[in-house]
CSV table of C-alpha atoms and ligand atoms in Angstrom, one decimal:
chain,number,residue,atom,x,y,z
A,1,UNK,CA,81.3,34.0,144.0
A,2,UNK,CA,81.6,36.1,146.9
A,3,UNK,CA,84.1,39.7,144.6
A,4,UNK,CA,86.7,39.1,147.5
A,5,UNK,CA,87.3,35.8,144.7
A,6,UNK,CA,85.9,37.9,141.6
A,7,UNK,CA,88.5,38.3,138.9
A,8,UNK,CA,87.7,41.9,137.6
A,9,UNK,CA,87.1,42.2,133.7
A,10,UNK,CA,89.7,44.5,133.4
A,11,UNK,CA,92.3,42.1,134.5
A,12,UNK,CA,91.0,39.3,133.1
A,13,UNK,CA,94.2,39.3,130.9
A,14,UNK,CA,96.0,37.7,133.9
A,15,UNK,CA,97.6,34.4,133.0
A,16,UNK,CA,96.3,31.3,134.5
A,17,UNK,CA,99.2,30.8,137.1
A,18,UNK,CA,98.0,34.0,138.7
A,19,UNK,CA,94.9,32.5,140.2
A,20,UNK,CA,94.9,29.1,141.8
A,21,UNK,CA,91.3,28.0,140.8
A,22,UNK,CA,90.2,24.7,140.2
A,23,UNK,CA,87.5,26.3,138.0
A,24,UNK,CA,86.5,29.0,135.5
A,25,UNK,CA,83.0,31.0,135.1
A,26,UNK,CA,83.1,33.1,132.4
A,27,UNK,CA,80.3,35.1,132.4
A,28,UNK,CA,79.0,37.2,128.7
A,29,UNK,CA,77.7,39.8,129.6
A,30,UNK,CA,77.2,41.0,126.1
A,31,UNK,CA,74.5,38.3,125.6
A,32,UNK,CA,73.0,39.1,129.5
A,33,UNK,CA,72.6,42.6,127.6
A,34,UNK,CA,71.0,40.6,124.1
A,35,UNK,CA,69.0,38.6,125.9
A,36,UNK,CA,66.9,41.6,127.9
A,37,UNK,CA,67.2,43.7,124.8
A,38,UNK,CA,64.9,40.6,123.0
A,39,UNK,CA,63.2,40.0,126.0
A,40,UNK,CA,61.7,43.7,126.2
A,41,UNK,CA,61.3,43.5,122.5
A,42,UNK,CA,59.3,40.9,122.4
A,43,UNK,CA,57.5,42.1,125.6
A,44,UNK,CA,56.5,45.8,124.7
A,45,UNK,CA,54.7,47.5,125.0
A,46,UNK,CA,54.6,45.9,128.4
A,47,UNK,CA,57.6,47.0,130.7
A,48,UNK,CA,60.4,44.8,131.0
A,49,UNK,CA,61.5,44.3,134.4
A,50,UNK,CA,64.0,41.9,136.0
A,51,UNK,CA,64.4,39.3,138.7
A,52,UNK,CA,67.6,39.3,140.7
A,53,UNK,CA,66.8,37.4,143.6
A,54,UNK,CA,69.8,35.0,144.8
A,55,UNK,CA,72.4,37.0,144.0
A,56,UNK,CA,71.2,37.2,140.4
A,57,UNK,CA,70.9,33.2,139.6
A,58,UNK,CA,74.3,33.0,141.5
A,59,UNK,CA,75.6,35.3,138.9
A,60,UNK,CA,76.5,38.7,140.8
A,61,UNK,CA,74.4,41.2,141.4
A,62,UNK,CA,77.1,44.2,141.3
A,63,UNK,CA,78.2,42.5,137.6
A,64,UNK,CA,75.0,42.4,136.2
A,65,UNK,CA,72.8,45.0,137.6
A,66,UNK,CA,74.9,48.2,135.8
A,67,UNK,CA,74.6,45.9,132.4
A,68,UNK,CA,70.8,45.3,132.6
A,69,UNK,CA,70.4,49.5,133.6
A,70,UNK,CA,72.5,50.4,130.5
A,71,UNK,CA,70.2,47.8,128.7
A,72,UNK,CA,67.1,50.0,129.7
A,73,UNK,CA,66.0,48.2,132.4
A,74,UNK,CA,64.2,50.1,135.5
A,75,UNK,CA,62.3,47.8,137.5
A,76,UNK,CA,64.0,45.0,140.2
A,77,UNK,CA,63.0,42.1,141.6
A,78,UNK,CA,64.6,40.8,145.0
A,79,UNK,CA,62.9,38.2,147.1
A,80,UNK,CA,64.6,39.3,150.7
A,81,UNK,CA,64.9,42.6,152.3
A,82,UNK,CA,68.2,41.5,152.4
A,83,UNK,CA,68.6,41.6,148.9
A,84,UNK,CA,66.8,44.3,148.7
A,85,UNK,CA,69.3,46.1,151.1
A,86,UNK,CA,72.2,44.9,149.0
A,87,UNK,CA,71.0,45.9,146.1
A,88,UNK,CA,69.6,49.6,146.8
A,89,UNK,CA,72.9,51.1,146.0
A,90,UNK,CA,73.5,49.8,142.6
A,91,UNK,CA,70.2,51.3,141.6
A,92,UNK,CA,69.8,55.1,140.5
A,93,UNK,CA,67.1,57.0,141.8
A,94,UNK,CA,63.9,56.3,139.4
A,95,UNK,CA,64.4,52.7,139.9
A,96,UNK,CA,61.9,50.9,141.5
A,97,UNK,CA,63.2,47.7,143.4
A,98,UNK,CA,60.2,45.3,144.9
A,99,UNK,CA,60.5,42.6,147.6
A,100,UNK,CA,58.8,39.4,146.4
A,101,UNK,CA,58.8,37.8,149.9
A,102,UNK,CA,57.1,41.0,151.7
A,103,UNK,CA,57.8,42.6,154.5
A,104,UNK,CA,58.8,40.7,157.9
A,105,UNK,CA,57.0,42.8,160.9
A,106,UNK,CA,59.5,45.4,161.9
A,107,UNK,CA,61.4,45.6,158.8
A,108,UNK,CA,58.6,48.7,157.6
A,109,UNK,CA,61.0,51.8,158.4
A,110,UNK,CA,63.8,49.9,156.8
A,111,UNK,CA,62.2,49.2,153.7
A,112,UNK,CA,60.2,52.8,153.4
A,113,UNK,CA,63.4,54.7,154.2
A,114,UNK,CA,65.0,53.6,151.1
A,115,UNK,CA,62.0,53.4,148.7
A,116,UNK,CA,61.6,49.7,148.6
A,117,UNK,CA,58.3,48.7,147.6
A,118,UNK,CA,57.2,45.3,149.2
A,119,UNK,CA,55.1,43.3,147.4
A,120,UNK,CA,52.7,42.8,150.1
A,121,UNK,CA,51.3,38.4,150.2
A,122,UNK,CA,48.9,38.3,152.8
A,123,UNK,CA,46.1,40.5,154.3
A,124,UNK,CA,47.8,40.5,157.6
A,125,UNK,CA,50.9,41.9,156.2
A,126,UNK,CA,48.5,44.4,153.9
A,127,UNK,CA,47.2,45.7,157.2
A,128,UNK,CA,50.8,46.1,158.9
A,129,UNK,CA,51.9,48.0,156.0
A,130,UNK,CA,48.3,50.1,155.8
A,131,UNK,CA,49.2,50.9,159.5
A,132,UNK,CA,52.7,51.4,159.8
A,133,UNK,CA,52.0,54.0,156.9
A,134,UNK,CA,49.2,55.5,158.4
A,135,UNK,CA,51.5,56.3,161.6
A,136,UNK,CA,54.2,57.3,159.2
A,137,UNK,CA,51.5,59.8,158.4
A,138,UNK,CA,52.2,59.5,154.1
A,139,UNK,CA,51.1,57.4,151.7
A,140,UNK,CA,53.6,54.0,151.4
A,141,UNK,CA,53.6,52.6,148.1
A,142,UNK,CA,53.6,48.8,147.5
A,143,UNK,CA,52.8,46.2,145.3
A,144,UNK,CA,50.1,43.3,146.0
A,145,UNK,CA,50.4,39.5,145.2
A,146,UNK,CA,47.3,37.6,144.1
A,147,UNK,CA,47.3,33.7,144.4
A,148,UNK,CA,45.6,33.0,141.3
A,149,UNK,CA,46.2,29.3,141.7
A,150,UNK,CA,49.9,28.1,142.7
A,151,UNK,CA,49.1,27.9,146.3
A,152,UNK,CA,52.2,29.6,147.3
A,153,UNK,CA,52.7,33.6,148.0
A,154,UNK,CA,49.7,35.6,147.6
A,155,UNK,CA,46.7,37.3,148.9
A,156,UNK,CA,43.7,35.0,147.9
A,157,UNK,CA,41.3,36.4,145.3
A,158,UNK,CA,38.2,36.8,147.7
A,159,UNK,CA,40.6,38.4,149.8
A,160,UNK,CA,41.7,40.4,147.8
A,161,UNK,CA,38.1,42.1,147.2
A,162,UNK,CA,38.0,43.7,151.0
A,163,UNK,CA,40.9,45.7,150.2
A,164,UNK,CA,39.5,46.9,146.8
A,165,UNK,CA,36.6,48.0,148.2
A,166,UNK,CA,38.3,49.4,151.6
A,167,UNK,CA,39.0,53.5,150.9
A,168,UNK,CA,41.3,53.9,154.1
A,169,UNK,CA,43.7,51.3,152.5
A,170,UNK,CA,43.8,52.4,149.1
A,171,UNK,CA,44.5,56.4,150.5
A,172,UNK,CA,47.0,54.8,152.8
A,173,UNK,CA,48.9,52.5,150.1
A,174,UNK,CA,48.8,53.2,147.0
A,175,UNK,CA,49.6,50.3,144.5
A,176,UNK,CA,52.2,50.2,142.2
A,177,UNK,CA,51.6,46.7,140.9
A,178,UNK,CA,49.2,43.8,141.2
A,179,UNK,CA,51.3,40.4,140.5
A,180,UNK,CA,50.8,36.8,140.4
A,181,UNK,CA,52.9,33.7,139.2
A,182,UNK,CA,51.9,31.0,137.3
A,183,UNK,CA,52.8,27.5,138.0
A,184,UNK,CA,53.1,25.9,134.5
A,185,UNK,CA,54.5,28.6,132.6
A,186,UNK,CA,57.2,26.5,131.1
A,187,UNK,CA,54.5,24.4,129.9
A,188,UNK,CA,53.0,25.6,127.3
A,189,UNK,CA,50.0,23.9,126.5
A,190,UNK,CA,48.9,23.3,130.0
A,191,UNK,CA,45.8,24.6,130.7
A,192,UNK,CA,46.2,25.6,133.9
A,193,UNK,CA,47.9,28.7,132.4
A,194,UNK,CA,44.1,30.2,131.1
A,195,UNK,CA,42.5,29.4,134.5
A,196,UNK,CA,45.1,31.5,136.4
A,197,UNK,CA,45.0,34.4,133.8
A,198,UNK,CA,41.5,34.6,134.0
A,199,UNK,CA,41.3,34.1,137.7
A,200,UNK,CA,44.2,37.1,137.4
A,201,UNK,CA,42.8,39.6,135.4
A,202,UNK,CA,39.4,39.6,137.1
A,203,UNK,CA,40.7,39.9,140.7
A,204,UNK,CA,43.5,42.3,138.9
A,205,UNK,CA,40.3,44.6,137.4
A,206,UNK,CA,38.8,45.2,140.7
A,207,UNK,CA,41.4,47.6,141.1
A,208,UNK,CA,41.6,49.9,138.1
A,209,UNK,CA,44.8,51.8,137.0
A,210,UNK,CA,46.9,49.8,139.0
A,211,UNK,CA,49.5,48.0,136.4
A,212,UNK,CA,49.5,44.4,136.5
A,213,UNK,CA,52.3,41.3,135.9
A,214,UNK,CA,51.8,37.9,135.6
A,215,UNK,CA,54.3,36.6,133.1
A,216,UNK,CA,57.8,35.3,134.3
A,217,UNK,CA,60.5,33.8,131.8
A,218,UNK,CA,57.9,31.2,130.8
A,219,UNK,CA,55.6,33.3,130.7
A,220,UNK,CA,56.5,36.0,128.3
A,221,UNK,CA,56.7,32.8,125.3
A,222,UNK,CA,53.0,32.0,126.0
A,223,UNK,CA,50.4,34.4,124.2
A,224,UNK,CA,50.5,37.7,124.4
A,225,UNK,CA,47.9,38.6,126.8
A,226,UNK,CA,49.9,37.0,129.2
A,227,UNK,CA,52.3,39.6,129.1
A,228,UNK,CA,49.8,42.8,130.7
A,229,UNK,CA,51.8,45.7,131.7
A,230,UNK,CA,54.9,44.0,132.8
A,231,UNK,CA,57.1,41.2,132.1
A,232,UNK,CA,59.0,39.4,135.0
A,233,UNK,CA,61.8,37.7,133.4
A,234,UNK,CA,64.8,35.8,135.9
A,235,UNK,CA,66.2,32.3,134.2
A,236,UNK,CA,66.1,33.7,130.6
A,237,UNK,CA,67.9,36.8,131.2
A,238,UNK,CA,70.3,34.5,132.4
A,239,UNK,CA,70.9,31.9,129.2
A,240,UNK,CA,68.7,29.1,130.3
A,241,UNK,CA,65.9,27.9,127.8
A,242,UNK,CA,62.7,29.2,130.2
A,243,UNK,CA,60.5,26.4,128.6
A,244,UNK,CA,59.5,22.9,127.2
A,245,UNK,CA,59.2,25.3,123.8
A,246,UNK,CA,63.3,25.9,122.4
A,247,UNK,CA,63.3,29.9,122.5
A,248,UNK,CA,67.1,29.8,121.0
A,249,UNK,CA,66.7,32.5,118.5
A,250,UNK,CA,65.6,34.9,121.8
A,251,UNK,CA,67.5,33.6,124.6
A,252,UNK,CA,71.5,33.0,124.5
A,253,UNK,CA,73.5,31.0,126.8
A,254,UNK,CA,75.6,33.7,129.2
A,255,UNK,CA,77.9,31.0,131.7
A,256,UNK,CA,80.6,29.1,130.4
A,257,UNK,CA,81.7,27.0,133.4
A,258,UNK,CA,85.6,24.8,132.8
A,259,UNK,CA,87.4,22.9,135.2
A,260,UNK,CA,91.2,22.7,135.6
A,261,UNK,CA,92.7,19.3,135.0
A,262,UNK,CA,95.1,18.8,138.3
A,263,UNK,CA,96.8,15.6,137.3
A,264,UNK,CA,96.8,13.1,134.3
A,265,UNK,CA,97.4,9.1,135.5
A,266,UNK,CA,97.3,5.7,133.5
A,267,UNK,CA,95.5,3.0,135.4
A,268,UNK,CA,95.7,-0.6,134.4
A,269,UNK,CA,92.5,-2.8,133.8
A,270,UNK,CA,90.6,-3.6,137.2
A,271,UNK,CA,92.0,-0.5,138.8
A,272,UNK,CA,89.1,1.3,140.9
A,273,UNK,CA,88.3,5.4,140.8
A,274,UNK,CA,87.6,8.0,143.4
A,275,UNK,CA,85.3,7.2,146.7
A,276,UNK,CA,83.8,3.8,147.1
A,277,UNK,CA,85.6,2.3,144.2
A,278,UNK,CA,82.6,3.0,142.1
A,279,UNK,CA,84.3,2.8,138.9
A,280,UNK,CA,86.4,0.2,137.5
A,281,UNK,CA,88.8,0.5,134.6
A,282,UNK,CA,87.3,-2.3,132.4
A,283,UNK,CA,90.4,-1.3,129.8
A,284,UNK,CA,93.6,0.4,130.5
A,285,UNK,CA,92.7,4.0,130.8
A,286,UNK,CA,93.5,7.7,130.9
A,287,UNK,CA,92.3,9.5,133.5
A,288,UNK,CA,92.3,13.0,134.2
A,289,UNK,CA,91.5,14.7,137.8
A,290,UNK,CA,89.6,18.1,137.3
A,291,UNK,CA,89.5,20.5,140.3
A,292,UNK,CA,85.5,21.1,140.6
A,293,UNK,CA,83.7,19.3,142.9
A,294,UNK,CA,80.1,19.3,144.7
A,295,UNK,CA,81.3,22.1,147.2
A,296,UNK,CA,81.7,24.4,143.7
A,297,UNK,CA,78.0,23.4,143.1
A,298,UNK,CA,79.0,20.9,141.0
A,299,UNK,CA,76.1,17.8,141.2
A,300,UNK,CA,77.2,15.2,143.3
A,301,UNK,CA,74.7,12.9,141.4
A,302,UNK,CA,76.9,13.5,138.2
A,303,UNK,CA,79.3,10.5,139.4
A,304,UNK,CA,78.8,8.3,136.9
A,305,UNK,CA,76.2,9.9,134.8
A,306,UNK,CA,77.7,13.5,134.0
A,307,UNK,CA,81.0,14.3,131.6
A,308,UNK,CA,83.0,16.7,130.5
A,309,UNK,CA,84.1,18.3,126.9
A,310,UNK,CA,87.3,18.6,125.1
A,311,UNK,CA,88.8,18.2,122.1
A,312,UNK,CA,85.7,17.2,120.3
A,313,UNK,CA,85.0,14.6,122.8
A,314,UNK,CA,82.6,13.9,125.6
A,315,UNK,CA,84.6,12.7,128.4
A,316,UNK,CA,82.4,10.3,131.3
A,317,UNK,CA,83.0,11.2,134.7
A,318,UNK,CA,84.4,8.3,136.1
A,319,UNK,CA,83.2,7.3,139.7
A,320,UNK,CA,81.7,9.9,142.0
A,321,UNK,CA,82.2,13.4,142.2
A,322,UNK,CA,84.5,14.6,145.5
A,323,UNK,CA,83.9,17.8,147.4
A,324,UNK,CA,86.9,19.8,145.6
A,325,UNK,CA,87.6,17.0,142.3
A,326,UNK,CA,86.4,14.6,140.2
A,327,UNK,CA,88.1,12.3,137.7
A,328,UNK,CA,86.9,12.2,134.0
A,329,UNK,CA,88.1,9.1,131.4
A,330,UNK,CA,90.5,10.3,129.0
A,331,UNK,CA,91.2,7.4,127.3
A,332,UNK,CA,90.2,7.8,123.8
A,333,UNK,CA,91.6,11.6,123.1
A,334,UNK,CA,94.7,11.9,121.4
A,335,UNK,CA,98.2,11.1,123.5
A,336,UNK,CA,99.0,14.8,124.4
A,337,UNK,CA,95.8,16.4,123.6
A,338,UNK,CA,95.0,17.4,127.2
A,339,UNK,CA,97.3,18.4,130.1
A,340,UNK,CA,98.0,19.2,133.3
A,341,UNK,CA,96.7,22.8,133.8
A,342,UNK,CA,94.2,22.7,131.0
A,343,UNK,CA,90.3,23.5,130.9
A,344,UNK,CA,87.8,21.5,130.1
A,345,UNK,CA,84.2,22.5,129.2
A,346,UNK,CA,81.9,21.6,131.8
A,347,UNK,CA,79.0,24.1,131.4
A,348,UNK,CA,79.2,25.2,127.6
A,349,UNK,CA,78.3,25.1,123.8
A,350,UNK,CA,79.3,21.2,124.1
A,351,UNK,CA,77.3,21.2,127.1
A,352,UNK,CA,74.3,23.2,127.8
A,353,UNK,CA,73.4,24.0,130.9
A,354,UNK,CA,69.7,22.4,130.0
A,355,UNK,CA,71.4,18.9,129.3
A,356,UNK,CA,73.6,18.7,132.5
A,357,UNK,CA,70.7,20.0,134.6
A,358,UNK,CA,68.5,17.1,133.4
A,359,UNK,CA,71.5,14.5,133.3
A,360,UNK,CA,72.0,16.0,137.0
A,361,UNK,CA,67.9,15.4,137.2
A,362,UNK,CA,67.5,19.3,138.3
A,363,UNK,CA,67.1,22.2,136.9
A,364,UNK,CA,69.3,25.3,135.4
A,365,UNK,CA,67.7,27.5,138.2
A,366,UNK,CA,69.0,24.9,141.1
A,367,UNK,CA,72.3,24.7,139.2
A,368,UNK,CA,73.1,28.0,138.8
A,369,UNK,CA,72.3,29.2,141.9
A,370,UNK,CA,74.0,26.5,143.8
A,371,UNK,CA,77.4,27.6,141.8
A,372,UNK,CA,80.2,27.6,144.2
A,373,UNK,CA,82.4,31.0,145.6
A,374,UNK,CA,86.0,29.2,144.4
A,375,UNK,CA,85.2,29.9,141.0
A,376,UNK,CA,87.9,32.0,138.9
A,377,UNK,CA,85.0,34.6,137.5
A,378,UNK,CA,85.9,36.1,133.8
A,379,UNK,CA,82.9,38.9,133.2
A,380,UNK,CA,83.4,39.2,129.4
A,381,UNK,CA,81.5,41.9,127.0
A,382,UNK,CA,81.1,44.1,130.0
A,383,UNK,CA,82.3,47.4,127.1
A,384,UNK,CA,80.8,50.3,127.8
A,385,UNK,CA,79.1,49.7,131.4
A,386,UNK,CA,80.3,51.2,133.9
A,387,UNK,CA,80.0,48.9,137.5
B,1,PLP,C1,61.6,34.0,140.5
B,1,PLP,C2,60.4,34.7,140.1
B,1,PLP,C3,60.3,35.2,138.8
B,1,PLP,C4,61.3,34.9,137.7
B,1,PLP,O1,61.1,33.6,137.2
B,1,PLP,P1,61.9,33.0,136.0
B,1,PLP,O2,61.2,31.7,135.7
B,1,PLP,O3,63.3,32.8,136.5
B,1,PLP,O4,61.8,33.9,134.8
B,1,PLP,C5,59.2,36.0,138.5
B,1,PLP,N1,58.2,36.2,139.4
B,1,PLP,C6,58.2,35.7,140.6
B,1,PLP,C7,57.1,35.9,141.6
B,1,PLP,C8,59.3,34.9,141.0
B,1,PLP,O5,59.4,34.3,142.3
């Protein structure tokens, strides 16, 4: 989704035969805007900040940025200082961007010159940044990372106690925000969620005053306490359900994905489809050739196992999914009912992106970030927000 292939909202009147893609995102960002507008409801008082990282999901970060701003939002979440790069100038000036990932060694001026605040994971890095600061000769902001028990980014707890108690590094960088993540969020009664909030807040209240966030998606469904001074929400801002728990009532599906059918054929019994022969017409069938396939993000592993929607029907995928195509079974809709140049639901209302990211045995995060750059993208709801 690379804007060089973005359709712009204004235009999205266009009629099909202007564009020549095989598929169709349509992306609401009127319920992008519902969904942080519940999220920060539910959250307060606790700030509501967002994650953007990969390009927002794979959504766009020039599309949805502006709408989550005019939705109140002030605090960013990247995970690169290239994102964090890209990003800077969509933001206004009392928005505060953080760098989950850190900062690599020489990236300091970079980051400092345009306000980024790293979150800073190790007490290597902590000690760069102290240093590079104290050479700068002013206090550099930045936020630390605790590992309170994912084993993945983070300054270990015991760790974290030398720079508490260390003067020089508190004068030197001053914290903006003490995070952590939890592993088993989207679990809800998973106990492991109490042993890293307590493991959290005690590390987090050896440094007074300094806000703290734990809570991602996931996290801001669990109990309240969960949710400390500020909520890190990413998947749920983007329409997928966060957890085992359905949060339907706060969280509304934003992509619509539809592929184009390219060709309509009738097949005799025994007749084989698509690479490898994988599927055999045990009937005489209707077939029709969509033009999404695994290079658009589209799961491979759907061959077989995934389908499409139209016309009140699910239609099977039939054999495995190409690089640009795949070929659904058409057979029991109405004669006529579906034609060359016409959509069919993929990602949708008929099919959630929950359901085909567990028929594609993955998740809504790995499907829609993995959403191709051919896509024909329809920003809807986008009134009033100004790019
Ligand atoms: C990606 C990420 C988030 C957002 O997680 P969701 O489950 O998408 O809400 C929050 N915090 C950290 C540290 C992350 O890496």
């Amino acid at each position: 989704m690379t804007d060089s292939f973005a359709i712009d909202p204004t235009a999205a009147g266009l009629p099909d035969a202007m564009t020549a893609a095989g598929g169709r995102l349509t992306i609401d960002l009127a319920a992008l805007r519902a969904n942080y507008a519940r999220l920060a409801a539910r959250a307060a008082p606790a700030e509501c900040a967002a994650v953007v990282k990969a390009d927002a999901y794979g959504l766009g970060i020039a599309r949805v940025v502006p709408v989550l701003r005019a939705a109140g939002c002030r605090s960013f979440f990247v995970a690169t200082v290239d994102e964090a790069l890209a990003l800077a100038g969509l933001l206004g000036g009392d928005d505060i961007l953080y760098v989950l990932n850190g900062v690599p060694a020489g990236a300091e001026a970079m980051l400092a010159a345009h306000g980024v605040i790293p979150v800073l994971n190790t007490l290597r890095e902590a000690r760069r940044w102290q240093a590079f600061a104290q050479d700068a000769g002013r206090p550099l902001p930045a936020a630390l990372q605790l590992d309170s028990g994912m084993s993945r980014l983070g300054v270990a707890c015991d760790e974290a106690e030398t720079l508490a108690e260390d003067p020089a590094f508190r004068a030197a960088v001053p914290l903006r925000l003490i995070i952590s993540h939890l592993a088993s969020a989207d679990a809800s009664a998973d106990s492991a969620n109490a042993d890293q909030y307590a493991r959290f807040a005690a590390t987090a209240a050896r440094f007074p005053g300094v806000p703290r966030s734990l809570a991602n998606s996931a996290g801001i469904f669990l109990d309240e306490r969960f949710r400390f001074d500020l909520v890190r929400p990413g998947i749920a801002l983007y329409g997928a359900q966060p957890a085992d728990v359905d949060h339907r009532d706060a969280v509304s599906p934003v992509v619509t994905l539809e592929a184009r059918v390219l060709q309509i054929r009738d097949v005799p019994v025994g007749a084989g489809v698509g690479y490898g022969l994988t599927f055999v017409a045990a009937r005489p069938s209707r077939l029709a050739t969509l033009g999404v396939g695994y290079a658009d993000g589209w799961p491979r592993r759907l061959g077989g196992i995934g389908a499409a929607w139209f016309g009140g029907r699910t239609l099977a995928i039939a054999g495995r999914v190409s690089m640009d195509s795949m070929t659904i079974d058409i057979t029991d809709l109405a004669d006529g009912a579906l034609g060359e140049g016409d959509w069919v639901e993929l990602i949708g209302p008929h099919r959630p992106i929950e359901m085909v990211a567990q028929e594609a045995d993955t998740i809504s995060y790995e499907l829609l970030t993995s959403l191709g750059r051919r896509y024909q993208v329809v920003a809807t709801g986008a009134d009033g927000v100004s790019a």
